[in-house]
mmCIF file with all atom_site columns, C-alpha atoms in Angstrom:
data_model
loop_
_atom_site.group_PDB
_atom_site.id
_atom_site.type_symbol
_atom_site.label_atom_id
_atom_site.label_alt_id
_atom_site.label_comp_id
_atom_site.label_asym_id
_atom_site.label_entity_id
_atom_site.label_seq_id
_atom_site.pdbx_PDB_ins_code
_atom_site.Cartn_x
_atom_site.Cartn_y
_atom_site.Cartn_z
_atom_site.occupancy
_atom_site.B_iso_or_equiv
_atom_site.pdbx_formal_charge
_atom_site.auth_seq_id
_atom_site.auth_comp_id
_atom_site.auth_asym_id
_atom_site.auth_atom_id
_atom_site.pdbx_PDB_model_num
ATOM 1   C CA . GLY A 1 1   ? 0.000   0.000   0.000   1.00 77.00 ? 4   GLY A CA 1
ATOM 2   C CA . PRO A 1 2   ? 0.915   3.659   0.028   1.00 87.00 ? 5   PRO A CA 1
ATOM 3   C CA . ALA A 1 3   ? 3.460   5.145   2.426   1.00 89.00 ? 6   ALA A CA 1
ATOM 4   C CA . SER A 1 4   ? 4.755   8.690   2.734   1.00 92.00 ? 7   SER A CA 1
ATOM 5   C CA . THR A 1 5   ? 6.865   10.901  4.963   1.00 95.00 ? 8   THR A CA 1
ATOM 6   C CA . THR A 1 6   ? 7.970   14.519  5.031   1.00 95.00 ? 9   THR A CA 1
ATOM 7   C CA . PHE A 1 7   ? 11.467  15.884  5.531   1.00 93.00 ? 10  PHE A CA 1
ATOM 8   C CA . THR A 1 8   ? 13.632  18.976  5.431   1.00 94.00 ? 11  THR A CA 1
ATOM 9   C CA . ILE A 1 9   ? 17.348  19.443  4.904   1.00 93.00 ? 12  ILE A CA 1
ATOM 10  C CA . GLN A 1 10  ? 19.888  22.070  5.882   1.00 94.00 ? 13  GLN A CA 1
ATOM 11  C CA . ASP A 1 11  ? 22.628  23.510  3.724   1.00 92.00 ? 14  ASP A CA 1
ATOM 12  C CA . LYS A 1 12  ? 26.164  24.470  4.854   1.00 92.00 ? 15  LYS A CA 1
ATOM 13  C CA . GLU A 1 13  ? 24.894  27.742  6.229   1.00 93.00 ? 16  GLU A CA 1
ATOM 14  C CA . HIS A 1 14  ? 22.241  25.982  8.325   1.00 92.00 ? 17  HIS A CA 1
ATOM 15  C CA . ARG A 1 15  ? 19.315  27.257  6.280   1.00 93.00 ? 18  ARG A CA 1
ATOM 16  C CA . THR A 1 16  ? 16.378  24.878  6.366   1.00 94.00 ? 19  THR A CA 1
ATOM 17  C CA . SER A 1 17  ? 14.665  23.888  3.157   1.00 93.00 ? 20  SER A CA 1
ATOM 18  C CA . ASN A 1 18  ? 10.944  23.853  2.549   1.00 95.00 ? 21  ASN A CA 1
ATOM 19  C CA . VAL A 1 19  ? 9.130   20.686  3.623   1.00 95.00 ? 22  VAL A CA 1
ATOM 20  C CA . ALA A 1 20  ? 9.241   17.965  0.991   1.00 94.00 ? 23  ALA A CA 1
ATOM 21  C CA . THR A 1 21  ? 7.113   14.842  0.832   1.00 95.00 ? 24  THR A CA 1
ATOM 22  C CA . LEU A 1 22  ? 8.497   11.469  -0.173  1.00 93.00 ? 25  LEU A CA 1
ATOM 23  C CA . SER A 1 23  ? 5.794   9.016   -1.266  1.00 93.00 ? 26  SER A CA 1
ATOM 24  C CA . ALA A 1 24  ? 6.047   5.379   -2.260  1.00 91.00 ? 27  ALA A CA 1
ATOM 25  C CA . PHE A 1 25  ? 3.577   2.686   -3.164  1.00 87.00 ? 28  PHE A CA 1
ATOM 26  C CA . VAL A 1 26  ? 4.653   -0.706  -1.891  1.00 82.00 ? 29  VAL A CA 1
ATOM 27  C CA . LYS A 1 27  ? 3.393   -3.577  -4.014  1.00 75.00 ? 30  LYS A CA 1
ATOM 28  C CA . PRO A 1 28  ? 2.925   -7.053  -2.601  1.00 76.00 ? 31  PRO A CA 1
ATOM 29  C CA . SER A 1 29  ? 5.604   -9.606  -3.377  1.00 79.00 ? 32  SER A CA 1
ATOM 30  C CA . PRO A 1 30  ? 5.044   -11.309 -6.712  1.00 76.00 ? 33  PRO A CA 1
ATOM 31  C CA . PRO A 1 31  ? 3.680   -14.823 -6.457  1.00 81.00 ? 34  PRO A CA 1
ATOM 32  C CA . PRO A 1 32  ? 6.016   -17.741 -6.975  1.00 89.00 ? 35  PRO A CA 1
ATOM 33  C CA . PRO A 1 33  ? 6.021   -18.957 -10.593 1.00 91.00 ? 36  PRO A CA 1
ATOM 34  C CA . LEU A 1 34  ? 3.480   -21.708 -11.251 1.00 88.00 ? 37  LEU A CA 1
ATOM 35  C CA . LEU A 1 35  ? 4.665   -24.418 -13.668 1.00 90.00 ? 38  LEU A CA 1
ATOM 36  C CA . ILE A 1 36  ? 1.683   -25.780 -15.608 1.00 87.00 ? 39  ILE A CA 1
ATOM 37  C CA . GLY A 1 37  ? 3.497   -27.718 -18.306 1.00 88.00 ? 40  GLY A CA 1
ATOM 38  C CA . SER A 1 38  ? 6.867   -29.454 -18.186 1.00 93.00 ? 41  SER A CA 1
ATOM 39  C CA . PHE A 1 39  ? 5.691   -32.724 -19.743 1.00 94.00 ? 42  PHE A CA 1
ATOM 40  C CA . GLU A 1 40  ? 8.242   -34.755 -17.782 1.00 96.00 ? 43  GLU A CA 1
ATOM 41  C CA . THR A 1 41  ? 5.601   -37.264 -16.634 1.00 93.00 ? 44  THR A CA 1
ATOM 42  C CA . GLY A 1 42  ? 3.129   -37.161 -19.522 1.00 91.00 ? 45  GLY A CA 1
ATOM 43  C CA . THR A 1 43  ? 0.920   -34.543 -21.134 1.00 88.00 ? 46  THR A CA 1
ATOM 44  C CA . ASP A 1 44  ? 0.298   -32.670 -17.820 1.00 87.00 ? 47  ASP A CA 1
ATOM 45  C CA . GLY A 1 45  ? -3.461  -32.435 -18.376 1.00 83.00 ? 48  GLY A CA 1
ATOM 46  C CA . TRP A 1 46  ? -3.185  -31.079 -21.915 1.00 83.00 ? 49  TRP A CA 1
ATOM 47  C CA . THR A 1 47  ? -5.625  -32.723 -24.313 1.00 80.00 ? 50  THR A CA 1
ATOM 48  C CA . SER A 1 48  ? -6.097  -32.528 -28.043 1.00 77.00 ? 51  SER A CA 1
ATOM 49  C CA . LEU A 1 49  ? -8.870  -32.819 -30.546 1.00 68.00 ? 52  LEU A CA 1
ATOM 50  C CA . PRO A 1 50  ? -9.173  -36.356 -31.879 1.00 59.00 ? 53  PRO A CA 1
ATOM 51  C CA . ALA A 1 51  ? -7.615  -35.354 -35.208 1.00 59.00 ? 54  ALA A CA 1
ATOM 52  C CA . THR A 1 52  ? -4.697  -33.605 -33.517 1.00 64.00 ? 55  THR A CA 1
ATOM 53  C CA . PRO A 1 53  ? -2.247  -35.891 -31.812 1.00 72.00 ? 56  PRO A CA 1
ATOM 54  C CA . ALA A 1 54  ? -0.435  -34.256 -28.892 1.00 81.00 ? 57  ALA A CA 1
ATOM 55  C CA . THR A 1 55  ? 2.083   -36.540 -27.254 1.00 87.00 ? 58  THR A CA 1
ATOM 56  C CA . GLN A 1 56  ? 4.984   -36.422 -24.851 1.00 92.00 ? 59  GLN A CA 1
ATOM 57  C CA . SER A 1 57  ? 8.301   -36.254 -26.702 1.00 94.00 ? 60  SER A CA 1
ATOM 58  C CA . THR A 1 58  ? 12.003  -36.511 -25.886 1.00 95.00 ? 61  THR A CA 1
ATOM 59  C CA . ASP A 1 59  ? 13.112  -35.138 -29.289 1.00 92.00 ? 62  ASP A CA 1
ATOM 60  C CA . TRP A 1 60  ? 13.388  -31.575 -27.922 1.00 90.00 ? 63  TRP A CA 1
ATOM 61  C CA . ALA A 1 61  ? 12.943  -29.900 -24.541 1.00 93.00 ? 64  ALA A CA 1
ATOM 62  C CA . SER A 1 62  ? 13.793  -26.471 -23.179 1.00 91.00 ? 65  SER A CA 1
ATOM 63  C CA . GLU A 1 63  ? 13.413  -27.568 -19.548 1.00 91.00 ? 66  GLU A CA 1
ATOM 64  C CA . GLY A 1 64  ? 14.114  -31.111 -18.422 1.00 95.00 ? 67  GLY A CA 1
ATOM 65  C CA . THR A 1 65  ? 14.084  -33.908 -21.003 1.00 97.00 ? 68  THR A CA 1
ATOM 66  C CA . HIS A 1 66  ? 10.498  -33.906 -22.351 1.00 96.00 ? 69  HIS A CA 1
ATOM 67  C CA . SER A 1 67  ? 8.125   -31.608 -24.219 1.00 94.00 ? 70  SER A CA 1
ATOM 68  C CA . LEU A 1 68  ? 4.688   -31.808 -25.815 1.00 90.00 ? 71  LEU A CA 1
ATOM 69  C CA . LEU A 1 69  ? 4.770   -32.554 -29.560 1.00 88.00 ? 72  LEU A CA 1
ATOM 70  C CA . ILE A 1 70  ? 1.749   -31.099 -31.341 1.00 83.00 ? 73  ILE A CA 1
ATOM 71  C CA . THR A 1 71  ? 1.305   -32.842 -34.676 1.00 80.00 ? 74  THR A CA 1
ATOM 72  C CA . ALA A 1 72  ? -0.478  -30.715 -37.267 1.00 73.00 ? 75  ALA A CA 1
ATOM 73  C CA . THR A 1 73  ? -3.153  -32.229 -39.458 1.00 66.00 ? 76  THR A CA 1
ATOM 74  C CA . THR A 1 74  ? -4.265  -29.195 -41.498 1.00 60.00 ? 77  THR A CA 1
ATOM 75  C CA . ASP A 1 75  ? -3.860  -25.457 -40.929 1.00 56.00 ? 78  ASP A CA 1
ATOM 76  C CA . TRP A 1 76  ? -5.675  -24.174 -37.839 1.00 52.00 ? 79  TRP A CA 1
ATOM 77  C CA . SER A 1 77  ? -7.320  -27.488 -37.043 1.00 54.00 ? 80  SER A CA 1
ATOM 78  C CA . THR A 1 78  ? -4.365  -28.159 -34.784 1.00 64.00 ? 81  THR A CA 1
ATOM 79  C CA . ASN A 1 79  ? -5.493  -27.314 -31.272 1.00 71.00 ? 82  ASN A CA 1
ATOM 80  C CA . VAL A 1 80  ? -4.452  -28.511 -27.848 1.00 78.00 ? 83  VAL A CA 1
ATOM 81  C CA . TRP A 1 81  ? -6.263  -27.569 -24.639 1.00 78.00 ? 84  TRP A CA 1
ATOM 82  C CA . TYR A 1 82  ? -5.488  -27.169 -20.973 1.00 80.00 ? 85  TYR A CA 1
ATOM 83  C CA . ASN A 1 83  ? -8.799  -27.414 -19.124 1.00 77.00 ? 86  ASN A CA 1
ATOM 84  C CA . THR A 1 84  ? -7.750  -27.245 -15.471 1.00 79.00 ? 87  THR A CA 1
ATOM 85  C CA . PRO A 1 85  ? -9.006  -23.967 -13.902 1.00 80.00 ? 88  PRO A CA 1
ATOM 86  C CA . LEU A 1 86  ? -6.225  -21.805 -12.425 1.00 80.00 ? 89  LEU A CA 1
ATOM 87  C CA . ASP A 1 87  ? -6.673  -19.143 -9.747  1.00 79.00 ? 90  ASP A CA 1
ATOM 88  C CA . LEU A 1 88  ? -4.749  -16.096 -10.995 1.00 76.00 ? 91  LEU A CA 1
ATOM 89  C CA . THR A 1 89  ? -5.931  -13.614 -8.354  1.00 72.00 ? 92  THR A CA 1
ATOM 90  C CA . ASN A 1 90  ? -2.480  -13.578 -6.721  1.00 74.00 ? 93  ASN A CA 1
ATOM 91  C CA . ASN A 1 91  ? -0.947  -10.860 -8.977  1.00 76.00 ? 94  ASN A CA 1
ATOM 92  C CA . TYR A 1 92  ? 0.070   -13.140 -11.845 1.00 80.00 ? 95  TYR A CA 1
ATOM 93  C CA . THR A 1 93  ? 0.902   -11.041 -14.909 1.00 80.00 ? 96  THR A CA 1
ATOM 94  C CA . ALA A 1 94  ? 2.014   -13.414 -17.693 1.00 83.00 ? 97  ALA A CA 1
ATOM 95  C CA . ILE A 1 95  ? 2.082   -16.919 -19.079 1.00 84.00 ? 98  ILE A CA 1
ATOM 96  C CA . THR A 1 96  ? 5.464   -17.787 -20.601 1.00 85.00 ? 99  THR A CA 1
ATOM 97  C CA . PHE A 1 97  ? 6.357   -20.800 -22.691 1.00 86.00 ? 100 PHE A CA 1
ATOM 98  C CA . ASP A 1 98  ? 8.915   -22.148 -25.124 1.00 89.00 ? 101 ASP A CA 1
ATOM 99  C CA . VAL A 1 99  ? 8.033   -23.371 -28.601 1.00 87.00 ? 102 VAL A CA 1
ATOM 100 C CA . TYR A 1 100 ? 10.108  -24.997 -31.328 1.00 86.00 ? 103 TYR A CA 1
ATOM 101 C CA . ASN A 1 101 ? 9.132   -25.574 -34.953 1.00 82.00 ? 104 ASN A CA 1
ATOM 102 C CA . GLN A 1 102 ? 9.765   -29.199 -35.880 1.00 81.00 ? 105 GLN A CA 1
ATOM 103 C CA . SER A 1 103 ? 10.240  -28.446 -39.589 1.00 78.00 ? 106 SER A CA 1
ATOM 104 C CA . SER A 1 104 ? 13.672  -27.598 -40.942 1.00 78.00 ? 107 SER A CA 1
ATOM 105 C CA . SER A 1 105 ? 12.255  -25.833 -44.020 1.00 77.00 ? 108 SER A CA 1
ATOM 106 C CA . VAL A 1 106 ? 8.630   -24.747 -43.460 1.00 73.00 ? 109 VAL A CA 1
ATOM 107 C CA . TRP A 1 107 ? 7.534   -21.699 -41.478 1.00 74.00 ? 110 TRP A CA 1
ATOM 108 C CA . GLY A 1 108 ? 4.835   -22.266 -38.907 1.00 73.00 ? 111 GLY A CA 1
ATOM 109 C CA . TYR A 1 109 ? 2.447   -20.081 -36.949 1.00 72.00 ? 112 TYR A CA 1
ATOM 110 C CA . PHE A 1 110 ? 1.761   -20.372 -33.230 1.00 74.00 ? 113 PHE A CA 1
ATOM 111 C CA . LYS A 1 111 ? -0.940  -18.715 -31.140 1.00 75.00 ? 114 LYS A CA 1
ATOM 112 C CA . VAL A 1 112 ? -2.059  -19.074 -27.518 1.00 77.00 ? 115 VAL A CA 1
ATOM 113 C CA . ALA A 1 113 ? -5.509  -18.066 -26.267 1.00 78.00 ? 116 ALA A CA 1
ATOM 114 C CA . ILE A 1 114 ? -6.968  -18.153 -22.768 1.00 80.00 ? 117 ILE A CA 1
ATOM 115 C CA . LYS A 1 115 ? -10.572 -18.104 -21.539 1.00 78.00 ? 118 LYS A CA 1
ATOM 116 C CA . ASP A 1 116 ? -11.637 -16.832 -18.134 1.00 74.00 ? 119 ASP A CA 1
ATOM 117 C CA . GLY A 1 117 ? -14.541 -17.922 -15.947 1.00 71.00 ? 120 GLY A CA 1
ATOM 118 C CA . ALA A 1 118 ? -16.896 -15.461 -17.677 1.00 74.00 ? 121 ALA A CA 1
ATOM 119 C CA . GLY A 1 119 ? -16.141 -16.955 -21.100 1.00 76.00 ? 122 GLY A CA 1
ATOM 120 C CA . THR A 1 120 ? -13.956 -14.034 -22.263 1.00 76.00 ? 123 THR A CA 1
ATOM 121 C CA . TRP A 1 121 ? -11.125 -14.992 -24.627 1.00 79.00 ? 124 TRP A CA 1
ATOM 122 C CA . CYS A 1 122 ? -7.742  -13.233 -24.859 1.00 80.00 ? 125 CYS A CA 1
ATOM 123 C CA . ASP A 1 123 ? -4.796  -14.192 -27.069 1.00 77.00 ? 126 ASP A CA 1
ATOM 124 C CA . ASN A 1 124 ? -1.182  -13.263 -27.782 1.00 75.00 ? 127 ASN A CA 1
ATOM 125 C CA . GLY A 1 125 ? -1.877  -12.336 -31.399 1.00 76.00 ? 128 GLY A CA 1
ATOM 126 C CA . GLY A 1 126 ? 0.228   -15.211 -32.662 1.00 75.00 ? 129 GLY A CA 1
ATOM 127 C CA . VAL A 1 127 ? 3.714   -15.280 -34.076 1.00 76.00 ? 130 VAL A CA 1
ATOM 128 C CA . SER A 1 128 ? 5.439   -16.839 -37.076 1.00 78.00 ? 131 SER A CA 1
ATOM 129 C CA . LEU A 1 129 ? 7.736   -19.723 -36.232 1.00 77.00 ? 132 LEU A CA 1
ATOM 130 C CA . GLN A 1 130 ? 10.890  -19.809 -38.285 1.00 78.00 ? 133 GLN A CA 1
ATOM 131 C CA . PRO A 1 131 ? 12.204  -23.190 -39.446 1.00 78.00 ? 134 PRO A CA 1
ATOM 132 C CA . ASN A 1 132 ? 13.992  -24.995 -36.623 1.00 73.00 ? 135 ASN A CA 1
ATOM 133 C CA . ALA A 1 133 ? 17.463  -23.987 -37.808 1.00 61.00 ? 136 ALA A CA 1
ATOM 134 C CA . SER A 1 134 ? 16.633  -20.626 -36.191 1.00 62.00 ? 137 SER A CA 1
ATOM 135 C CA . GLY A 1 135 ? 16.224  -22.302 -32.801 1.00 69.00 ? 138 GLY A CA 1
ATOM 136 C CA . PRO A 1 136 ? 13.443  -22.280 -30.223 1.00 78.00 ? 139 PRO A CA 1
ATOM 137 C CA . MET A 1 137 ? 11.431  -19.205 -29.274 1.00 80.00 ? 140 MET A CA 1
ATOM 138 C CA . ALA A 1 138 ? 10.416  -17.997 -25.842 1.00 80.00 ? 141 ALA A CA 1
ATOM 139 C CA . MET A 1 139 ? 6.910   -16.525 -26.005 1.00 80.00 ? 142 MET A CA 1
ATOM 140 C CA . SER A 1 140 ? 4.468   -15.013 -23.555 1.00 79.00 ? 143 SER A CA 1
ATOM 141 C CA . LEU A 1 141 ? 0.909   -13.817 -23.088 1.00 78.00 ? 144 LEU A CA 1
ATOM 142 C CA . ASN A 1 142 ? 0.588   -10.629 -21.016 1.00 79.00 ? 145 ASN A CA 1
ATOM 143 C CA . LEU A 1 143 ? -2.308  -11.232 -18.618 1.00 78.00 ? 146 LEU A CA 1
ATOM 144 C CA . THR A 1 144 ? -2.523  -7.546  -17.679 1.00 77.00 ? 147 THR A CA 1
ATOM 145 C CA . THR A 1 145 ? -3.786  -6.719  -21.195 1.00 75.00 ? 148 THR A CA 1
ATOM 146 C CA . CYS A 1 146 ? -6.603  -9.265  -20.965 1.00 74.00 ? 149 CYS A CA 1
ATOM 147 C CA . ALA A 1 147 ? -9.295  -6.796  -19.900 1.00 62.00 ? 150 ALA A CA 1
ATOM 148 C CA . GLY A 1 148 ? -11.935 -9.408  -19.143 1.00 58.00 ? 151 GLY A CA 1
ATOM 149 C CA . LEU A 1 149 ? -9.721  -11.718 -17.090 1.00 65.00 ? 152 LEU A CA 1
ATOM 150 C CA . ASN A 1 150 ? -11.577 -12.086 -13.821 1.00 61.00 ? 153 ASN A CA 1
ATOM 151 C CA . GLY A 1 151 ? -8.927  -13.956 -11.883 1.00 66.00 ? 154 GLY A CA 1
ATOM 152 C CA . THR A 1 152 ? -9.730  -17.527 -12.879 1.00 71.00 ? 155 THR A CA 1
ATOM 153 C CA . LEU A 1 153 ? -8.215  -18.923 -16.030 1.00 73.00 ? 156 LEU A CA 1
ATOM 154 C CA . GLN A 1 154 ? -10.574 -21.628 -17.272 1.00 70.00 ? 157 GLN A CA 1
ATOM 155 C CA . GLN A 1 155 ? -8.908  -22.812 -20.437 1.00 73.00 ? 158 GLN A CA 1
ATOM 156 C CA . ILE A 1 156 ? -5.765  -22.424 -22.532 1.00 76.00 ? 159 ILE A CA 1
ATOM 157 C CA . MET A 1 157 ? -5.852  -23.234 -26.236 1.00 74.00 ? 160 MET A CA 1
ATOM 158 C CA . VAL A 1 158 ? -2.828  -23.518 -28.531 1.00 75.00 ? 161 VAL A CA 1
ATOM 159 C CA . TYR A 1 159 ? -3.149  -23.201 -32.305 1.00 69.00 ? 162 TYR A CA 1
ATOM 160 C CA . THR A 1 160 ? -0.335  -24.196 -34.620 1.00 71.00 ? 163 THR A CA 1
ATOM 161 C CA . SER A 1 161 ? -0.121  -24.468 -38.394 1.00 71.00 ? 164 SER A CA 1
ATOM 162 C CA . GLY A 1 162 ? 2.674   -27.035 -38.330 1.00 72.00 ? 165 GLY A CA 1
ATOM 163 C CA . ASN A 1 163 ? 4.258   -29.602 -36.057 1.00 79.00 ? 166 ASN A CA 1
ATOM 164 C CA . ALA A 1 164 ? 5.689   -27.874 -32.991 1.00 82.00 ? 167 ALA A CA 1
ATOM 165 C CA . TYR A 1 165 ? 7.098   -28.684 -29.574 1.00 86.00 ? 168 TYR A CA 1
ATOM 166 C CA . LEU A 1 166 ? 5.722   -26.874 -26.516 1.00 87.00 ? 169 LEU A CA 1
ATOM 167 C CA . ASP A 1 167 ? 7.544   -26.798 -23.165 1.00 91.00 ? 170 ASP A CA 1
ATOM 168 C CA . ASN A 1 168 ? 8.138   -24.931 -19.912 1.00 92.00 ? 171 ASN A CA 1
ATOM 169 C CA . ILE A 1 169 ? 4.705   -23.306 -19.554 1.00 88.00 ? 172 ILE A CA 1
ATOM 170 C CA . VAL A 1 170 ? 4.824   -21.033 -16.503 1.00 89.00 ? 173 VAL A CA 1
ATOM 171 C CA . VAL A 1 171 ? 2.358   -18.570 -15.004 1.00 86.00 ? 174 VAL A CA 1
ATOM 172 C CA . LYS A 1 172 ? 4.308   -15.664 -13.496 1.00 87.00 ? 175 LYS A CA 1
#
């Protein structure tokens, strides 16, 4: 919360300054990061549409030894879901994650969307994924720009236009 104090100072000739006010707003400590996807022991509650295989993989990982491989079927029909409600009322501000395009020659596209308890969707706008020779990308979704987010994240959906690995999903 807010805190303030007043003070004066004296110069070399012992003249006193006018009263000044020092104000500060003390924010609560940020919450500890919440890991919601490392895929070390399976798919961590992430599910896929029947036509979209999403499986645990050891081919690439940014954290640990496993990731989630999302296998594309056709453009934008490739969706994976996280359906476990998360309480985000503790000052969480972002969801971060690592993604890696499996293709060595084809560009991909990757987008993350979240839905809150009121049914409001918010997304990160998506980003082009360069072929894997360019390396993995760290991405995020700024929760403070999701105007309708009411504190409970109900669902996370990932779209991809090509095969991609997903790992190290953290709410911060």
